[in-house]
Amino acid sequence: MPASQSTTTIRTTLDASGLVRLAVPGVDLAPQLPFESDRATIEASIEATVGAAVGAGVGAEVGTTAQQRAASTHAPDAPRWDARTPRELGALWQRALAALKKLAGRSAVDTWLLKLDLVSLYPLPAAPDGKGDPGAGVQADLRAADDQVAQFVRDHHLTAIEAAMAQVLGVPVQVRAVAASGPAPLFDPAPAHRVDALGAPIGSGAVSLDPDGGFARPAASTATGLAAQVADLVERFTFERFVVGIGNELAASAAGAICQAPGVLYNPLFVHGGVGLGKTHLLHAIGHRMRALQPNLRVRYVAAETYIDDVYAAWRSKDSACRQEVRNHYRDGADVLLLDDAQFLQGNDKIGEEFFHLFNALHNAGKQIVLSSDRYPSELQGLHERLRSRMQWGLVAELSPPDRDLRIAILRHKAGELQLVLPPDVVFYLADHLCNNVRELEGALHKLSAHARMGRRSIDLGLARAALGPMIEMPSRNLTAEVIQRVTAQHFGIKVTDLKGAKRHRTVVVPRMIAMYLVRKHTSASLPDIGRLFGGRDHTTVLHGCRKMQGDVTRKPDIQVAVQAIETALGK
């Protein structure tokens, strides 16, 4: 620029509405441009606006100024392209995630992109000497938890991430997604995980494995007659290991929120959804979090059938002290009640009446109540209207079947837990064909793992089709107890009447318990209903048989093989 020409200082700021304001001394007309405007647009606007006011030659000077400042059109404390500290990188990545919700969709962000950390940012070399120049672009390194997540991001979301970061930084961006064990970043930033209402991370863990159909309940106490003492919570059922997606986001968020203020927010919290979608996992997670935050808080987790057993035992007892002990156990001995499978309270007016009074006592005392069920409260027609109404006083949150993105995330994470190497085509094959619930996905992986071990071969699409073909190709149907009885009898070569009869030989007793276990697992039949379907047996007999079978399935290979074969024949 000739010496006779003066230099014009142009300042750029970002206002609250997301527009770039150009402040030019001595010029009244200062243009406003969208924050996403590229450098060329900003330079052209500056030249056109300022050129006439300050004379010829300003264009070259303004061009240089804009090139220097194009990446700095954020608020003064916003992260720039040359961000280096963990705090700056974390803030920058959060802004990129906000843009990605529009570019890639909220589901993709929640399921995949929240699991990434921005760990380094540096200019790409623009000259033979290798020196960096932000005008040539920026290299951004994202760190994923494992190779599978990194590969999925590279295959499906890299373009969207680069576009979002270019919007935030104002320069071209090349993104590299690497696993935690991959190329080392320049430094380790503070993680920017998704957090729940308490600020604790969620959505980074394992598959939601809801043992709705299981019977691993606390053993009965011979000393007191109570079937539910201080219930031990399942160690792996925590918020950190609950995979969050669109279908369960509300329930997970509400569950985290009530841990912060038990009895104040959402009382009761009523979680409902189909089999295997995470209801029990969420109840246990609440228990773990509350005990961690308030160690003196008395948290009582109990399955509905266990509560029913306790009430029945108290009624049969002629000892008034025993009856009072049961009442104190749930009313006075609990600050938080987590009741699983509330649908089994239906069908018995006395049980419903007893729970109605328990609900009132706890709620009036400001104690937190959390209920789970396989259906919405208004659909629990076997309960009195006044109890159904109370169940809706707080918040009713649904757990829906996982969408495709969430199914892929579940499969990849669970495969990591099982130390399985799943090629992408196998993951997509399973995710596209197994759409019902989380437990179905887990069962498929266990079966695939067993076939791979027995055949001493790696997992590929051919093995997946051979091992899971019957399970995947059989059309889904609503199972009934009668169908389960018939298929079980066929498997063992006995008659359905044997399952319903009084024979005590092992060749009949084991198939009978397996059939009862499968009816309990795959249908909504109550324990008394199952007892009637199997020859009028008492519900306690059914409960004992189901609990025993639940343990045998995990301990005895012959039982496990038989159950898996029957479930495959049933399409489960």
Coordinates of C-alpha atoms in Angstrom, one line a residue:
M1 CA 0.0 0.0 0.0
P2 CA 1.4 3.5 -0.9
A3 CA 2.6 5.6 1.9
S4 CA 0.1 8.3 1.2
Q5 CA -2.7 5.9 2.0
S6 CA -3.9 5.4 5.6
T7 CA -4.7 2.1 7.2
T8 CA -8.3 1.5 8.3
T9 CA -8.8 -0.6 11.4
I10 CA -11.8 -2.9 11.1
R11 CA -13.1 -4.8 14.1
T12 CA -15.4 -7.8 13.9
T13 CA -17.6 -9.0 16.7
L14 CA -20.4 -11.6 17.0
D15 CA -23.6 -10.3 18.4
A16 CA -26.3 -12.2 20.3
S17 CA -28.3 -12.9 17.2
G18 CA -25.5 -14.7 15.5
L19 CA -24.5 -12.0 13.1
V20 CA -21.0 -10.7 12.4
R21 CA -20.9 -6.9 13.0
L22 CA -18.2 -4.9 11.3
A23 CA -17.2 -1.8 13.2
V24 CA -15.5 0.8 10.9
P25 CA -14.4 4.2 12.3
G26 CA -15.9 7.1 10.4
V27 CA -18.3 4.9 8.5
D28 CA -22.0 4.9 9.3
L29 CA -23.0 1.9 7.3
A30 CA -21.6 -1.3 8.9
P31 CA -22.9 -4.5 7.3
Q32 CA -24.1 -7.5 9.2
L33 CA -23.4 -11.0 7.9
P34 CA -24.4 -14.5 9.1
F35 CA -21.8 -16.0 11.3
E36 CA -21.5 -18.9 8.9
S37 CA -20.3 -16.6 6.1
D38 CA -17.1 -17.6 4.5
R39 CA -14.0 -15.4 4.3
A40 CA -14.5 -14.3 0.7
T41 CA -18.0 -13.1 1.5
I42 CA -16.8 -11.1 4.5
E43 CA -13.9 -9.6 2.6
A44 CA -16.1 -8.6 -0.3
S45 CA -18.7 -7.0 2.0
I46 CA -16.0 -5.0 3.8
E47 CA -14.4 -3.8 0.6
A48 CA -17.8 -2.7 -0.8
T49 CA -18.8 -0.9 2.4
V50 CA -15.6 0.7 3.4
G51 CA -13.9 1.3 0.0
A52 CA -16.0 4.3 -1.0
A53 CA -15.6 6.0 2.4
V54 CA -11.9 5.7 2.9
G55 CA -10.6 5.8 -0.7
A56 CA -8.9 3.6 -3.2
G57 CA -6.5 1.0 -2.1
V58 CA -8.4 -0.1 1.0
G59 CA -9.4 -3.4 -0.6
A60 CA -5.9 -4.9 -0.4
E61 CA -5.5 -3.8 3.2
V62 CA -9.0 -5.0 4.2
G63 CA -8.3 -8.3 2.5
T64 CA -5.3 -8.9 4.6
T65 CA -7.1 -7.8 7.7
A66 CA -10.0 -10.2 7.1
Q67 CA -7.7 -13.1 6.3
Q68 CA -6.1 -12.6 9.6
R69 CA -9.3 -12.2 11.5
A70 CA -11.7 -14.6 9.7
A71 CA -11.2 -17.2 12.3
S72 CA -11.7 -14.8 15.2
T73 CA -15.2 -13.5 14.5
H74 CA -16.4 -15.2 17.7
A75 CA -17.0 -13.5 21.0
P76 CA -13.7 -12.6 22.7
D77 CA -13.7 -15.6 25.0
A78 CA -14.8 -18.2 22.4
P79 CA -12.4 -20.9 21.2
R80 CA -10.4 -20.1 18.1
W81 CA -8.8 -22.4 15.5
D82 CA -5.6 -22.4 17.5
A83 CA -7.3 -23.5 20.7
R84 CA -4.9 -25.5 22.8
T85 CA -6.2 -25.9 26.3
P86 CA -8.7 -28.6 27.3
R87 CA -11.2 -26.0 28.3
E88 CA -11.0 -24.3 24.9
L89 CA -11.3 -27.5 23.0
G90 CA -14.2 -28.7 25.1
A91 CA -16.1 -25.5 24.5
L92 CA -15.4 -25.6 20.8
W93 CA -16.6 -29.2 20.5
Q94 CA -19.8 -28.3 22.3
R95 CA -20.5 -25.6 19.7
A96 CA -19.8 -28.1 16.9
L97 CA -22.2 -30.6 18.5
A98 CA -24.9 -27.9 18.5
A99 CA -24.4 -27.4 14.8
L100 CA -24.3 -31.2 14.2
K101 CA -27.8 -31.6 15.6
K102 CA -29.0 -29.8 12.5
L103 CA -26.5 -31.3 10.1
A104 CA -26.5 -35.0 11.2
G105 CA -29.6 -35.2 13.3
R106 CA -30.1 -35.4 17.0
S107 CA -30.2 -39.2 17.1
A108 CA -26.7 -39.4 15.5
V109 CA -25.4 -36.9 18.0
D110 CA -26.8 -38.6 21.0
T111 CA -25.8 -42.1 19.9
W112 CA -22.4 -41.5 18.4
L113 CA -21.0 -38.1 18.4
L114 CA -21.4 -37.4 22.2
K115 CA -18.9 -40.2 22.7
L116 CA -16.1 -38.3 21.0
D117 CA -13.6 -35.9 22.5
L118 CA -11.8 -33.1 20.6
V119 CA -8.2 -33.7 21.6
S120 CA -6.0 -31.6 19.3
L121 CA -6.3 -28.8 16.8
Y122 CA -3.5 -27.4 14.6
P123 CA -3.1 -25.7 11.2
L124 CA -2.4 -27.7 8.1
P125 CA 0.9 -27.0 6.3
A126 CA 0.3 -24.6 3.4
A127 CA 3.9 -24.3 2.0
P128 CA 6.8 -26.5 1.3
D129 CA 8.5 -25.4 4.5
G130 CA 5.8 -27.2 6.4
K131 CA 4.8 -24.2 8.4
G132 CA 1.1 -24.1 9.4
D133 CA -1.3 -21.5 8.0
P134 CA -4.9 -21.3 9.2
G135 CA -5.8 -20.0 5.8
A136 CA -5.0 -23.4 4.4
G137 CA -7.2 -25.2 6.8
V138 CA -7.1 -26.9 10.2
Q139 CA -6.5 -30.5 11.3
A140 CA -8.8 -31.6 14.1
D141 CA -8.3 -34.9 16.0
L142 CA -11.3 -36.6 17.6
R143 CA -10.8 -39.5 20.1
A144 CA -13.3 -42.3 20.2
A145 CA -13.6 -45.0 23.0
D146 CA -12.7 -47.8 20.6
D147 CA -11.9 -48.7 17.0
Q148 CA -15.5 -49.6 16.2
V149 CA -16.9 -46.2 17.2
A150 CA -14.0 -44.5 15.3
Q151 CA -14.7 -46.5 12.2
F152 CA -18.4 -45.8 12.3
V153 CA -17.8 -42.1 12.6
R154 CA -15.3 -42.2 9.7
D155 CA -17.8 -44.1 7.5
H156 CA -20.9 -42.1 8.3
H157 CA -20.4 -38.8 10.0
L158 CA -17.0 -37.3 9.0
T159 CA -18.3 -35.0 6.3
A160 CA -20.9 -33.5 8.7
I161 CA -18.4 -33.1 11.4
E162 CA -16.0 -31.2 9.1
A163 CA -18.9 -28.9 7.9
A164 CA -19.9 -28.2 11.5
M165 CA -16.4 -27.4 12.7
A166 CA -15.9 -25.2 9.6
Q167 CA -19.0 -23.2 10.6
V168 CA -17.6 -22.7 14.1
L169 CA -14.0 -21.9 13.2
G170 CA -14.5 -20.1 9.9
V171 CA -11.8 -22.0 8.1
P172 CA -11.7 -25.4 6.2
V173 CA -11.3 -28.3 8.6
Q174 CA -10.0 -31.8 8.1
V175 CA -11.2 -34.2 10.8
R176 CA -9.4 -37.4 11.9
A177 CA -11.3 -39.9 14.2
V178 CA -9.0 -42.2 16.1
A179 CA -9.5 -44.7 18.8
A180 CA -8.2 -44.1 22.3
S181 CA -5.4 -46.5 21.6
G182 CA -4.7 -44.9 18.2
P183 CA -2.2 -42.1 17.4
A184 CA -1.5 -40.0 20.5
P185 CA -3.0 -36.5 20.7
L186 CA -1.0 -33.5 21.5
F187 CA -2.4 -33.6 25.0
D188 CA -5.3 -35.1 27.0
P189 CA -8.3 -32.8 27.3
A190 CA -11.0 -32.8 29.9
P191 CA -13.7 -35.1 28.6
A192 CA -16.8 -33.6 27.2
H193 CA -19.3 -36.4 27.7
R194 CA -23.0 -36.1 27.9
V195 CA -24.2 -35.7 31.5
D196 CA -27.5 -36.3 33.2
A197 CA -29.3 -34.0 35.6
L198 CA -26.6 -34.5 38.2
G199 CA -23.7 -33.8 35.9
A200 CA -22.8 -37.4 35.9
P201 CA -22.0 -39.0 32.5
I202 CA -24.7 -41.1 30.8
G203 CA -25.0 -42.9 27.5
S204 CA -21.4 -44.1 27.4
G205 CA -21.9 -47.6 28.8
A206 CA -23.1 -51.0 28.0
V207 CA -26.3 -52.4 26.7
S208 CA -29.4 -51.9 28.8
L209 CA -30.1 -55.4 30.0
D210 CA -33.4 -55.4 31.7
P211 CA -34.1 -58.7 33.4
D212 CA -37.8 -58.2 33.4
G213 CA -38.3 -61.9 32.7
G214 CA -35.7 -63.1 35.1
F215 CA -36.2 -64.2 38.7
A216 CA -32.9 -63.4 40.4
R217 CA -34.7 -62.0 43.4
P218 CA -33.6 -61.9 47.0
A219 CA -34.0 -65.2 48.8
A220 CA -36.5 -65.5 51.5
S221 CA -35.4 -64.8 55.1
T222 CA -36.0 -67.8 57.3
A223 CA -35.6 -65.6 60.3
T224 CA -38.4 -63.1 59.6
G225 CA -40.4 -64.7 56.8
L226 CA -39.8 -61.7 54.6
A227 CA -38.9 -62.5 51.0
A228 CA -37.3 -59.0 50.5
Q229 CA -34.7 -57.8 52.9
V230 CA -32.2 -55.2 51.9
A231 CA -32.2 -55.9 48.2
D232 CA -28.8 -56.0 46.7
L233 CA -28.7 -53.9 43.5
V234 CA -27.2 -55.4 40.4
E235 CA -23.7 -53.9 40.2
R236 CA -23.6 -53.4 36.4
F237 CA -26.9 -51.7 36.2
T238 CA -25.8 -48.1 36.6
F239 CA -26.4 -44.8 34.8
E240 CA -22.9 -44.9 33.4
R241 CA -23.7 -48.2 31.6
F242 CA -27.1 -47.2 30.3
V243 CA -27.1 -46.5 26.6
V244 CA -29.3 -43.4 25.9
G245 CA -31.1 -42.7 22.7
I246 CA -34.3 -41.1 21.5
G247 CA -36.5 -43.8 22.8
N248 CA -35.4 -43.7 26.4
E249 CA -34.0 -40.2 26.8
L250 CA -36.9 -38.8 28.9
A251 CA -36.9 -41.8 31.3
A252 CA -33.1 -41.6 31.7
S253 CA -33.1 -37.9 32.3
A254 CA -36.0 -38.0 34.8
A255 CA -34.3 -40.9 36.6
G256 CA -31.2 -38.8 37.1
A257 CA -33.1 -35.8 38.2
I258 CA -35.0 -37.5 41.0
C259 CA -31.7 -38.7 42.5
Q260 CA -30.9 -35.1 43.1
A261 CA -34.1 -34.3 45.0
P262 CA -35.8 -37.5 46.1
G263 CA -39.5 -37.0 46.8
V264 CA -39.6 -33.5 45.3
L265 CA -39.3 -34.0 41.5
Y266 CA -41.6 -36.5 39.7
N267 CA -43.1 -38.4 42.6
P268 CA -43.9 -41.0 41.6
L269 CA -41.8 -41.7 38.5
F270 CA -43.6 -44.3 36.5
V271 CA -41.5 -46.0 33.8
H272 CA -43.2 -48.2 31.3
G273 CA -42.2 -50.2 28.2
G274 CA -42.0 -53.6 26.7
V275 CA -39.9 -56.6 27.7
G276 CA -36.1 -56.0 27.6
L277 CA -36.0 -52.3 27.1
G278 CA -34.2 -51.3 30.4
K279 CA -36.8 -50.8 33.1
T280 CA -35.1 -52.8 35.7
H281 CA -31.7 -51.4 34.7
L282 CA -33.0 -47.9 35.3
L283 CA -34.5 -48.7 38.7
H284 CA -31.2 -50.3 39.8
A285 CA -29.3 -47.3 38.5
I286 CA -31.5 -44.9 40.6
G287 CA -30.8 -47.0 43.6
H288 CA -27.0 -47.0 43.0
R289 CA -27.0 -43.2 42.5
M290 CA -29.1 -42.4 45.5
R291 CA -27.0 -44.6 47.8
A292 CA -23.9 -43.0 46.4
L293 CA -25.2 -39.4 47.0
Q294 CA -26.8 -40.1 50.4
P295 CA -25.3 -43.2 52.0
N296 CA -27.8 -43.0 54.9
L297 CA -30.8 -43.0 52.6
R298 CA -32.8 -46.3 52.9
V299 CA -33.4 -47.4 49.3
R300 CA -35.7 -50.4 48.9
Y301 CA -35.7 -52.2 45.5
V302 CA -38.3 -55.0 45.2
A303 CA -40.0 -56.9 42.5
A304 CA -43.8 -56.8 42.6
E305 CA -44.1 -60.6 43.0
T306 CA -41.8 -60.4 46.0
Y307 CA -43.9 -57.7 47.6
I308 CA -47.0 -59.9 47.0
D309 CA -45.2 -62.9 48.6
D310 CA -44.5 -60.8 51.7
V311 CA -48.0 -59.5 52.0
Y312 CA -49.4 -63.1 51.6
A313 CA -47.0 -64.4 54.3
A314 CA -48.1 -61.6 56.7
W315 CA -51.8 -62.4 56.1
R316 CA -51.2 -66.1 56.7
S317 CA -49.3 -65.5 59.9
K318 CA -51.2 -65.4 63.1
D319 CA -48.5 -63.4 64.7
S320 CA -49.5 -59.7 64.7
A321 CA -45.8 -58.8 65.2
C322 CA -45.0 -60.4 61.9
R323 CA -47.7 -58.5 60.1
Q324 CA -46.4 -55.2 61.6
E325 CA -42.9 -56.1 60.6
V326 CA -43.9 -56.5 57.0
R327 CA -45.7 -53.1 57.1
N328 CA -42.7 -51.4 58.8
H329 CA -40.4 -53.0 56.2
Y330 CA -41.9 -51.1 53.4
R331 CA -43.5 -48.0 55.1
D332 CA -41.1 -47.0 57.8
G333 CA -38.0 -48.8 56.6
A334 CA -37.8 -47.2 53.2
D335 CA -37.0 -43.6 52.1
V336 CA -37.1 -44.7 48.5
L337 CA -39.3 -47.5 47.1
L338 CA -38.3 -48.9 43.7
L339 CA -41.1 -51.3 42.7
D340 CA -40.5 -53.4 39.6
D341 CA -43.2 -55.0 37.4
A342 CA -46.1 -53.2 38.9
Q343 CA -48.5 -54.9 36.4
F344 CA -48.4 -58.0 38.7
L345 CA -50.3 -56.1 41.3
Q346 CA -53.4 -56.5 39.2
G347 CA -56.1 -59.1 39.7
N348 CA -56.2 -59.2 43.5
D349 CA -58.3 -56.5 45.2
K350 CA -56.7 -57.1 48.6
I351 CA -53.2 -56.7 47.2
G352 CA -54.2 -53.6 45.4
E353 CA -55.8 -52.2 48.6
E354 CA -52.6 -52.9 50.6
F355 CA -50.4 -51.2 48.0
F356 CA -52.8 -48.3 47.8
H357 CA -52.3 -47.6 51.5
L358 CA -48.5 -48.1 51.2
F359 CA -48.4 -45.6 48.3
N360 CA -50.3 -43.0 50.3
A361 CA -48.1 -43.5 53.4
L362 CA -44.9 -43.1 51.5
H363 CA -46.1 -40.2 49.3
N364 CA -47.6 -38.3 52.3
A365 CA -44.2 -38.6 54.1
G366 CA -42.4 -37.1 51.1
K367 CA -40.6 -40.4 50.2
Q368 CA -39.7 -41.1 46.6
I369 CA -41.7 -43.8 44.7
V370 CA -40.5 -45.3 41.4
L371 CA -42.6 -47.8 39.6
S372 CA -42.0 -49.8 36.4
S373 CA -44.6 -51.7 34.3
D374 CA -45.0 -53.2 30.9
R375 CA -47.9 -50.8 30.2
Y376 CA -49.2 -47.3 30.8
P377 CA -50.9 -46.8 34.2
S378 CA -54.4 -46.4 32.7
E379 CA -54.0 -49.8 31.0
L380 CA -53.7 -51.5 34.4
Q381 CA -57.3 -52.4 34.4
G382 CA -56.9 -54.9 37.2
L383 CA -56.2 -52.1 39.6
H384 CA -58.7 -49.6 41.2
E385 CA -59.0 -46.3 39.4
R386 CA -57.8 -44.4 42.5
L387 CA -54.5 -46.3 42.4
R388 CA -54.1 -45.9 38.7
S389 CA -54.7 -42.2 39.1
R390 CA -52.0 -41.9 41.8
M391 CA -49.5 -43.6 39.6
Q392 CA -49.8 -40.7 37.2
W393 CA -49.4 -37.9 39.8
G394 CA -45.7 -37.4 38.9
L395 CA -44.2 -38.2 35.6
V396 CA -44.9 -41.1 33.3
A397 CA -42.0 -41.9 30.9
E398 CA -41.9 -44.5 28.2
L399 CA -39.1 -46.7 27.1
S400 CA -39.5 -47.4 23.4
P401 CA -37.8 -50.0 21.3
P402 CA -34.3 -48.8 20.2
D403 CA -34.0 -47.1 16.8
R404 CA -31.4 -48.3 14.3
D405 CA -28.6 -46.0 15.5
L406 CA -29.1 -47.1 19.1
R407 CA -29.2 -50.7 18.1
I408 CA -25.9 -50.3 16.3
A409 CA -24.4 -48.6 19.4
I410 CA -25.7 -51.4 21.6
L411 CA -24.3 -54.1 19.4
R412 CA -20.9 -52.5 19.2
H413 CA -20.6 -51.9 22.9
K414 CA -21.9 -55.4 23.9
A415 CA -19.5 -57.0 21.4
G416 CA -16.7 -55.1 23.1
E417 CA -17.8 -56.5 26.5
L418 CA -17.9 -60.1 25.0
Q419 CA -14.5 -59.5 23.3
L420 CA -16.1 -60.1 19.9
V421 CA -14.8 -58.6 16.7
L422 CA -17.9 -57.7 14.6
P423 CA -17.3 -56.5 11.0
P424 CA -19.5 -53.6 10.1
D425 CA -21.6 -55.7 7.7
V426 CA -22.5 -58.1 10.5
V427 CA -23.4 -55.2 12.8
F428 CA -25.7 -53.7 10.2
Y429 CA -27.2 -57.1 9.4
L430 CA -28.2 -57.6 13.0
A431 CA -29.3 -54.0 13.5
D432 CA -31.6 -54.2 10.5
H433 CA -33.2 -57.5 11.4
L434 CA -33.4 -57.4 15.2
C435 CA -35.7 -54.5 16.1
N436 CA -37.7 -55.5 19.1
N437 CA -35.6 -54.9 22.2
V438 CA -32.2 -54.9 23.8
R439 CA -32.4 -58.4 25.2
E440 CA -33.0 -59.7 21.7
L441 CA -29.7 -58.1 20.5
E442 CA -27.8 -59.5 23.5
G443 CA -29.2 -63.0 22.8
A444 CA -28.1 -62.8 19.2
L445 CA -24.6 -61.9 20.2
H446 CA -24.4 -64.7 22.7
K447 CA -25.6 -67.2 20.1
L448 CA -23.2 -65.8 17.5
S449 CA -20.3 -66.0 20.0
A450 CA -21.1 -69.7 20.8
H451 CA -21.2 -70.6 17.1
A452 CA -17.8 -68.9 16.6
R453 CA -16.2 -70.7 19.5
M454 CA -17.6 -74.1 18.6
G455 CA -16.5 -73.7 14.9
R456 CA -13.2 -72.1 15.8
R457 CA -13.7 -69.4 13.2
S458 CA -13.9 -65.6 13.1
I459 CA -17.3 -63.9 12.8
D460 CA -18.4 -62.9 9.4
L461 CA -21.7 -62.3 7.6
G462 CA -21.9 -65.9 6.4
L463 CA -21.6 -67.2 10.0
A464 CA -24.1 -64.6 11.2
R465 CA -26.6 -65.7 8.6
A466 CA -26.1 -69.4 9.3
A467 CA -26.3 -69.0 13.1
L468 CA -29.1 -66.5 13.3
G469 CA -31.0 -67.1 10.1
P470 CA -33.9 -69.0 11.7
M471 CA -34.1 -66.4 14.5
I472 CA -34.1 -63.4 12.1
E473 CA -36.1 -64.8 9.3
M474 CA -39.0 -66.1 11.4
P475 CA -41.8 -63.5 11.4
S476 CA -42.4 -61.9 14.8
R477 CA -45.6 -63.1 16.6
N478 CA -47.2 -62.6 19.9
L479 CA -46.5 -65.6 22.0
T480 CA -49.1 -67.2 24.1
A481 CA -48.7 -69.7 27.0
E482 CA -50.3 -72.4 24.9
V483 CA -47.8 -72.0 22.1
I484 CA -44.9 -72.1 24.6
Q485 CA -46.3 -75.2 26.2
R486 CA -46.7 -76.9 22.8
V487 CA -43.2 -76.1 21.5
T488 CA -41.6 -77.1 24.9
A489 CA -43.5 -80.4 24.9
Q490 CA -42.4 -81.1 21.3
H491 CA -38.7 -80.4 22.1
F492 CA -38.7 -82.9 25.0
G493 CA -40.9 -85.5 23.3
I494 CA -43.7 -85.4 25.9
K495 CA -47.3 -84.3 25.9
V496 CA -48.7 -81.0 26.8
T497 CA -50.9 -82.8 29.4
D498 CA -47.7 -84.0 31.1
L499 CA -46.7 -80.3 31.6
K500 CA -50.1 -79.7 33.2
G501 CA -50.3 -82.9 35.2
A502 CA -48.9 -84.1 38.5
K503 CA -46.0 -86.3 37.4
R504 CA -42.9 -85.8 39.4
H505 CA -40.3 -87.6 37.3
R506 CA -37.4 -85.5 36.1
T507 CA -38.2 -86.1 32.5
V508 CA -41.4 -84.1 33.1
V509 CA -40.5 -81.8 36.0
V510 CA -37.6 -80.1 34.2
P511 CA -39.6 -79.4 31.0
R512 CA -42.5 -78.1 33.1
M513 CA -40.2 -75.6 34.9
I514 CA -38.7 -74.5 31.6
A515 CA -42.1 -73.9 30.1
M516 CA -43.2 -71.9 33.2
Y517 CA -40.0 -69.9 33.0
L518 CA -40.5 -69.1 29.3
V519 CA -44.2 -68.2 29.9
R520 CA -43.1 -65.8 32.6
K521 CA -40.3 -64.4 30.5
H522 CA -42.2 -63.9 27.2
T523 CA -45.8 -63.2 28.2
S524 CA -47.5 -60.8 30.6
A525 CA -49.2 -63.7 32.5
S526 CA -49.2 -63.2 36.3
L527 CA -47.9 -65.9 38.6
P528 CA -51.4 -67.0 39.6
D529 CA -52.3 -67.2 35.9
I530 CA -49.3 -69.3 35.1
G531 CA -50.2 -71.6 38.0
R532 CA -53.7 -72.1 36.5
L533 CA -52.3 -72.8 33.1
F534 CA -50.1 -75.6 34.5
G535 CA -52.7 -77.6 36.3
G536 CA -53.8 -75.3 39.1
R537 CA -50.4 -74.9 40.8
D538 CA -49.9 -72.3 43.6
H539 CA -48.2 -69.1 42.5
T540 CA -45.4 -69.7 45.1
T541 CA -44.7 -73.0 43.3
V542 CA -44.5 -71.2 40.0
L543 CA -42.2 -68.5 41.5
H544 CA -39.9 -71.1 43.0
G545 CA -39.7 -73.0 39.7
C546 CA -38.9 -69.9 37.7
R547 CA -36.2 -68.7 40.1
K548 CA -34.6 -72.1 40.0
M549 CA -34.7 -72.2 36.3
Q550 CA -33.2 -68.7 36.0
G551 CA -30.2 -69.9 37.9
D552 CA -29.9 -73.2 36.0
V553 CA -29.9 -71.4 32.7
T554 CA -26.7 -69.7 33.6
R555 CA -25.1 -72.7 35.5
K556 CA -26.1 -75.8 33.6
P557 CA -25.1 -76.1 29.9
D558 CA -27.8 -78.7 29.1
I559 CA -30.5 -76.4 30.4
Q560 CA -29.1 -73.4 28.6
V561 CA -29.0 -75.3 25.3
A562 CA -32.6 -76.5 25.7
V563 CA -33.9 -73.1 26.5
Q564 CA -32.0 -71.5 23.6
A565 CA -33.4 -74.2 21.2
I566 CA -36.9 -73.6 22.4
E567 CA -36.6 -69.8 22.2
T568 CA -35.2 -70.2 18.6
A569 CA -38.2 -72.3 17.7
L570 CA -40.4 -69.6 19.2
G571 CA -38.7 -66.9 17.2
K572 CA -37.0 -65.3 20.2

